Short mmCIF file of C-alpha atoms and ligand atoms in Angstrom, two decimals:
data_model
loop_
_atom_site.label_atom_id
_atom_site.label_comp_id
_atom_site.label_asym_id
_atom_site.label_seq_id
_atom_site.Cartn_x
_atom_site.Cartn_y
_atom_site.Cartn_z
CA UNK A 45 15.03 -20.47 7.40
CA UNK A 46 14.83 -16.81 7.74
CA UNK A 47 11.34 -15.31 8.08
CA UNK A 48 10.04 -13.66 5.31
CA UNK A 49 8.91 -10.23 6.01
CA UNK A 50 5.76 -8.41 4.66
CA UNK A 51 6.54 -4.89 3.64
CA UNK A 52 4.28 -2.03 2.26
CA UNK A 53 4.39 1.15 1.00
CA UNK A 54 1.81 3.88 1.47
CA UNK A 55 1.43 7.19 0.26
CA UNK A 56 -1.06 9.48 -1.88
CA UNK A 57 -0.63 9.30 -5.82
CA UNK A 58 2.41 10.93 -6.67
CA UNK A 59 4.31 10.60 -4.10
CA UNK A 60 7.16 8.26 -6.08
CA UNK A 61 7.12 5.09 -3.82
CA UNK A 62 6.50 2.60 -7.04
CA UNK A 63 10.17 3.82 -8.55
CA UNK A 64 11.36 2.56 -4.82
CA UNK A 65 9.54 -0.68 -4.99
CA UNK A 66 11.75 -3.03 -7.56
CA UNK A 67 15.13 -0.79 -5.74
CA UNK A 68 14.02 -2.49 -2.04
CA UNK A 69 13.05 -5.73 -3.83
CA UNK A 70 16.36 -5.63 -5.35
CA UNK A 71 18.23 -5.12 -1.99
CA UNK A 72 16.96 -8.07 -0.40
CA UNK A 73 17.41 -10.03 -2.99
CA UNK A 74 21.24 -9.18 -3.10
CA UNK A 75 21.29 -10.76 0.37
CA UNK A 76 19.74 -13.75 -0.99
CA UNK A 77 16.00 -13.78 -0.14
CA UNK A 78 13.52 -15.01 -2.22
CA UNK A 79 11.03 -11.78 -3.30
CA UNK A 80 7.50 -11.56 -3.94
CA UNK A 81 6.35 -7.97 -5.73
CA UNK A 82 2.85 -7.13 -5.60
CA UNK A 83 0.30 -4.46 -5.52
CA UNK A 84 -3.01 -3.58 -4.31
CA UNK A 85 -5.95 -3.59 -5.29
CA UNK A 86 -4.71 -6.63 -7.52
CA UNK A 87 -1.62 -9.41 -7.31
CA UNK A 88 -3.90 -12.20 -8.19
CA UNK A 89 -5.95 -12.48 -11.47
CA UNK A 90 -9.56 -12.18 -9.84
CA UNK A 91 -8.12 -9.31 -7.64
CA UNK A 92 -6.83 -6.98 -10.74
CA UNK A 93 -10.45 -7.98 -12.32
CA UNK A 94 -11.96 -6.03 -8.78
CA UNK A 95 -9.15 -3.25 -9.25
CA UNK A 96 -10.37 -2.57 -12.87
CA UNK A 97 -13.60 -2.05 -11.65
CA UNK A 98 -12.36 0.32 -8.26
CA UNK A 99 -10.79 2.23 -10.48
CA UNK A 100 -13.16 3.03 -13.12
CA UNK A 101 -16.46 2.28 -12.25
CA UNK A 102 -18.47 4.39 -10.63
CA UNK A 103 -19.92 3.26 -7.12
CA UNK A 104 -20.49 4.53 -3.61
CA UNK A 105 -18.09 4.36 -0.85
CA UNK A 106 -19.02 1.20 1.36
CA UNK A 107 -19.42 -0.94 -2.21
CA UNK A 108 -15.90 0.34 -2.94
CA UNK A 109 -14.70 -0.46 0.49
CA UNK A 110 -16.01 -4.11 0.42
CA UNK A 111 -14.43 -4.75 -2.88
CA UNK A 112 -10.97 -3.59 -2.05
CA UNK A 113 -11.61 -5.89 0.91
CA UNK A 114 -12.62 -8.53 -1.05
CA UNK A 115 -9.48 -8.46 -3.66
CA UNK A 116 -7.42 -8.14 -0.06
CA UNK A 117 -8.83 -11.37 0.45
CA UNK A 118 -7.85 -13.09 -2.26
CA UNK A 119 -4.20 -12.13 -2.60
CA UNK A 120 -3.92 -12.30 1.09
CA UNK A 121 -5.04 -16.61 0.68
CA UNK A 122 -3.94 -16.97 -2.52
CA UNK A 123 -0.35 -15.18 -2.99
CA UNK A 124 0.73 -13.38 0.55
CA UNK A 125 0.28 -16.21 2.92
CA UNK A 126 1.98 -19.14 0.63
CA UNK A 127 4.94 -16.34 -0.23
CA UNK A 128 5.25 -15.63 4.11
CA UNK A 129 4.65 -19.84 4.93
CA UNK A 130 7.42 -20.54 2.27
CA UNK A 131 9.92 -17.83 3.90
CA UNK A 132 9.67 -15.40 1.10
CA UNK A 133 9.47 -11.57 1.47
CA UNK A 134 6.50 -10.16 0.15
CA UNK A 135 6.81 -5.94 -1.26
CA UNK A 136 3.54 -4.54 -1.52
CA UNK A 137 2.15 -0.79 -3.26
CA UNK A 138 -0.21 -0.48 -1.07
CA UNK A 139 -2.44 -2.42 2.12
CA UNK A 140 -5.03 -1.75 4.36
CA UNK A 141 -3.77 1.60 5.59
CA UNK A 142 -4.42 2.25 1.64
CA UNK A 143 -8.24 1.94 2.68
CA UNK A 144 -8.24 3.99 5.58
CA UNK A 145 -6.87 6.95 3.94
CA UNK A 146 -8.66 6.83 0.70
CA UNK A 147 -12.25 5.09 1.59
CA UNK A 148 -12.04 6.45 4.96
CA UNK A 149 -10.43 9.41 4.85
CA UNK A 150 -11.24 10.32 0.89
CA UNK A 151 -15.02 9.23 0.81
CA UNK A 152 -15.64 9.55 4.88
CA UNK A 153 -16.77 6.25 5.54
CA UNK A 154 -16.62 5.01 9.21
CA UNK A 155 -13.40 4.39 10.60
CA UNK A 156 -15.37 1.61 12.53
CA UNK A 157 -16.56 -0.31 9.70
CA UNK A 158 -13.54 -0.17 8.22
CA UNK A 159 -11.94 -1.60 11.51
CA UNK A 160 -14.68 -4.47 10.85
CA UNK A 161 -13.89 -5.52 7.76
CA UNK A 162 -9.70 -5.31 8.19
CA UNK A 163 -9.97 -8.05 11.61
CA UNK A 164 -12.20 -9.77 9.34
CA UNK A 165 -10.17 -9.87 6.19
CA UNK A 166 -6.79 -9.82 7.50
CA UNK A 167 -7.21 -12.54 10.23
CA UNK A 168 -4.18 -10.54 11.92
CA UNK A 169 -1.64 -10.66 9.17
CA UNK A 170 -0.28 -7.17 9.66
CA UNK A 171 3.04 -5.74 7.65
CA UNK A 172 5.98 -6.17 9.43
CA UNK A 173 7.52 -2.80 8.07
CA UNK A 174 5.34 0.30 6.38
CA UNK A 175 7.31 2.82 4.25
CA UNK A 176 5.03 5.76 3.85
CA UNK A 177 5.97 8.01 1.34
CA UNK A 178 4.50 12.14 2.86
CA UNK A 179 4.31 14.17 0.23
CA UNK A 180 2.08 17.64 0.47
CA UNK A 181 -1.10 17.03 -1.98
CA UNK A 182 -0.53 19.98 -3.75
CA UNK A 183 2.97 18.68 -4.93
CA UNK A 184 2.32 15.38 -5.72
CA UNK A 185 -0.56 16.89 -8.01
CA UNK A 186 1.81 18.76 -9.69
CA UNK A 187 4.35 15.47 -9.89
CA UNK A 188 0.86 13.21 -11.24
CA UNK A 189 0.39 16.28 -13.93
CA UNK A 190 -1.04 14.63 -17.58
CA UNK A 191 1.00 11.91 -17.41
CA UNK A 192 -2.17 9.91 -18.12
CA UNK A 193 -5.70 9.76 -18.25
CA UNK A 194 -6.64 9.71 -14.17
CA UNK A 195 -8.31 7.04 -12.92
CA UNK A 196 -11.48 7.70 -10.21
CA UNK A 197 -9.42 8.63 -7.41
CA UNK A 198 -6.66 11.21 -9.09
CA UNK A 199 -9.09 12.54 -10.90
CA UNK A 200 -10.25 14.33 -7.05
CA UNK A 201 -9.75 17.53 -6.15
CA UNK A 202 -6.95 18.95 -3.33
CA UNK A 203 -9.69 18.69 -0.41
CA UNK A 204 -9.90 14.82 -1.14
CA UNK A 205 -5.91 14.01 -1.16
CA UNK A 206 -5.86 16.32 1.96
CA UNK A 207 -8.03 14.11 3.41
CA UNK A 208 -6.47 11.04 2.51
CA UNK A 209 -2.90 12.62 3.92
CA UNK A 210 -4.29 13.39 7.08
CA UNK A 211 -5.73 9.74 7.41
CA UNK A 212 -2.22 8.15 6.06
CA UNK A 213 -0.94 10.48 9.46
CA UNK A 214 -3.80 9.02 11.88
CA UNK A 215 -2.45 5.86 10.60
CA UNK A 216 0.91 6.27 11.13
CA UNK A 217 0.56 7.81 14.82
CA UNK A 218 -1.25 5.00 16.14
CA UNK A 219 1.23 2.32 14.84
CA UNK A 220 4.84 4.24 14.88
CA UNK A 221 6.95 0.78 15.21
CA UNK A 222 5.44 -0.46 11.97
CA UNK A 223 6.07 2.75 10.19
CA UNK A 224 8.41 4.43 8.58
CA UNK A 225 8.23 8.11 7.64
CA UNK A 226 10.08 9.19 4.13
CA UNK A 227 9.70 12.76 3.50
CA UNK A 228 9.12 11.95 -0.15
CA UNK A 229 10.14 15.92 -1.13
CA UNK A 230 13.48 15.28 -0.95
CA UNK A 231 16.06 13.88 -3.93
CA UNK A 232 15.17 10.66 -5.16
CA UNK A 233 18.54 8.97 -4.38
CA UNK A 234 18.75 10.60 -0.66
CA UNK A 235 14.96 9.08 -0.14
CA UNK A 236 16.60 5.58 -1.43
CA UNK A 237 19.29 5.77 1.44
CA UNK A 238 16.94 6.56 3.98
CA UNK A 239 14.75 3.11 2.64
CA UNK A 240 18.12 1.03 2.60
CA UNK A 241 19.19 2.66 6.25
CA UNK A 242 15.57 1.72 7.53
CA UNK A 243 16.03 -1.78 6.33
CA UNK A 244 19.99 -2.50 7.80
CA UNK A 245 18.47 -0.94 11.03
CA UNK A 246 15.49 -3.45 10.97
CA UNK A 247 17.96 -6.41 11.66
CA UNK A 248 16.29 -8.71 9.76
CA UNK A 249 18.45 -9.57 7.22
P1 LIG B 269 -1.70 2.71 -7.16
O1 LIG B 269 -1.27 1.33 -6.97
O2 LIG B 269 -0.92 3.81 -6.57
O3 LIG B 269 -1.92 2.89 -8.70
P2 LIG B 269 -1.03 3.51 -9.82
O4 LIG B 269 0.31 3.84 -9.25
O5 LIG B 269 -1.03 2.44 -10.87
O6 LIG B 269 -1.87 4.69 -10.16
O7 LIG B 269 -3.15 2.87 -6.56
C1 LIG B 269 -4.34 2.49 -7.04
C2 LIG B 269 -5.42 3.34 -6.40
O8 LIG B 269 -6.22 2.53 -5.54
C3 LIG B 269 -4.91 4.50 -5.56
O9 LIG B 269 -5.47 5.70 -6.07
C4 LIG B 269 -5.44 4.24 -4.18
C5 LIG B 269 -6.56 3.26 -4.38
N1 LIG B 269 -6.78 2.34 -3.25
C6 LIG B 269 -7.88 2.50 -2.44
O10 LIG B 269 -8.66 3.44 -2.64
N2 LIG B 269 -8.08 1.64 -1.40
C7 LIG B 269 -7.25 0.59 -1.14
O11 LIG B 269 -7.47 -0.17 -0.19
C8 LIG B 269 -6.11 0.42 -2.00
C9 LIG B 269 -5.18 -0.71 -1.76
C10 LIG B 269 -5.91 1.33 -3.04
#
């Protein structure tokens, strides 16, 4: 049995890495692996019940921290691990390098308490391949536009998304193997071949 591999994709809001999501699930199913497409905060009914509330209630940082955590927690035992023990590929929109950039780089909470609670949660189960999707805040504000009513984190200002950026960087420094930069201002189908390219270049399939 081939290993299934965990993938995720990072990026601030508006940076276009959902459109990729099904196109990458789609590749890897054309070589005949078995695909699991998720998101986060959610992928498991109690975990969309704690993204509802993320995303519109109001709360402080560390209580928004520990419930991302906690819906981690339940996809992780309830849909990642059995999709990964069965040999299944698992695409995620978004992991704990989600809640580094946007609890600890958006709302400043300690780096080291969120270090705490991702060996905790995570019990090592790290992606084996992060696309991260760099876009400059400014633009993907303009891409976001009023599309829709914006839930508690688009509705921040340019400062906050900076800060998130820089954190997806940090992120991406101290792990380069697991990442993958996209520079997410380029044509959609050129960003596509890059994704494909870093996937045929992986070996793993
Ligand atoms: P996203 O899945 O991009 O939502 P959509 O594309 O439907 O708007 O992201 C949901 C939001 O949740 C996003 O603004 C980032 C935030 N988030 C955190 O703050 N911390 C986390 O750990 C995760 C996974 C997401």
């Amino acid at each position: 049995m081939t290993p299934g591999r965990f993938i995720t994709f990072e990026g601030i809001d508006g940076a276009g890495k959902s459109s990729h999501l099904e196109a990458v699930a789609a590749w890897l199913r054309r070589r005949g692996h078995e695909v699991v497409v998720t998101r986060e905060p959610g992928g498991t009914e109690l975990a969309e019940r704690l993204r509802e509330l993320v995303l519109h209630q109001a709360m402080d940082a560390l209580t928004e921290a520990l419930l991302v955590f906690a819906a981690r927690r339940d996809h992780l035992q309830r849909l990642i691990e059995p999709a990964l023990a069965r040999g299944a590929s698992v695409v995620c929109d978004r992991y704990t390098d989600a809640s580094f950039a946007y609890q600890g780089g958006g709302r400043g909470l300690d780096a080291a308490v969120l270090g705490g609670l991702e060996t905790w949660v995570q019990q090592g189960r790290e992606p084996d391949l992060t696309l991260w999707f760099e876009l400059p805040p400014a633009i993907a504000a303009a891409r976001r536009g009023a599309a829709r009513a914006p839930d508690r984190f688009e509705s921040q200002d340019l400062d906050f998304y900076a800060r998130v950026a820089a954190a997806y960087a940090a992120r991406c420094a101290a792990a380069p193997a697991r990442f993958v930069r996209l520079d997410a201002s380029g044509e959609r189908a050129a960003v596509a071949a890059r994704i494909e390219a870093a996937l045929a270049a992986r070996g793993w399939w």
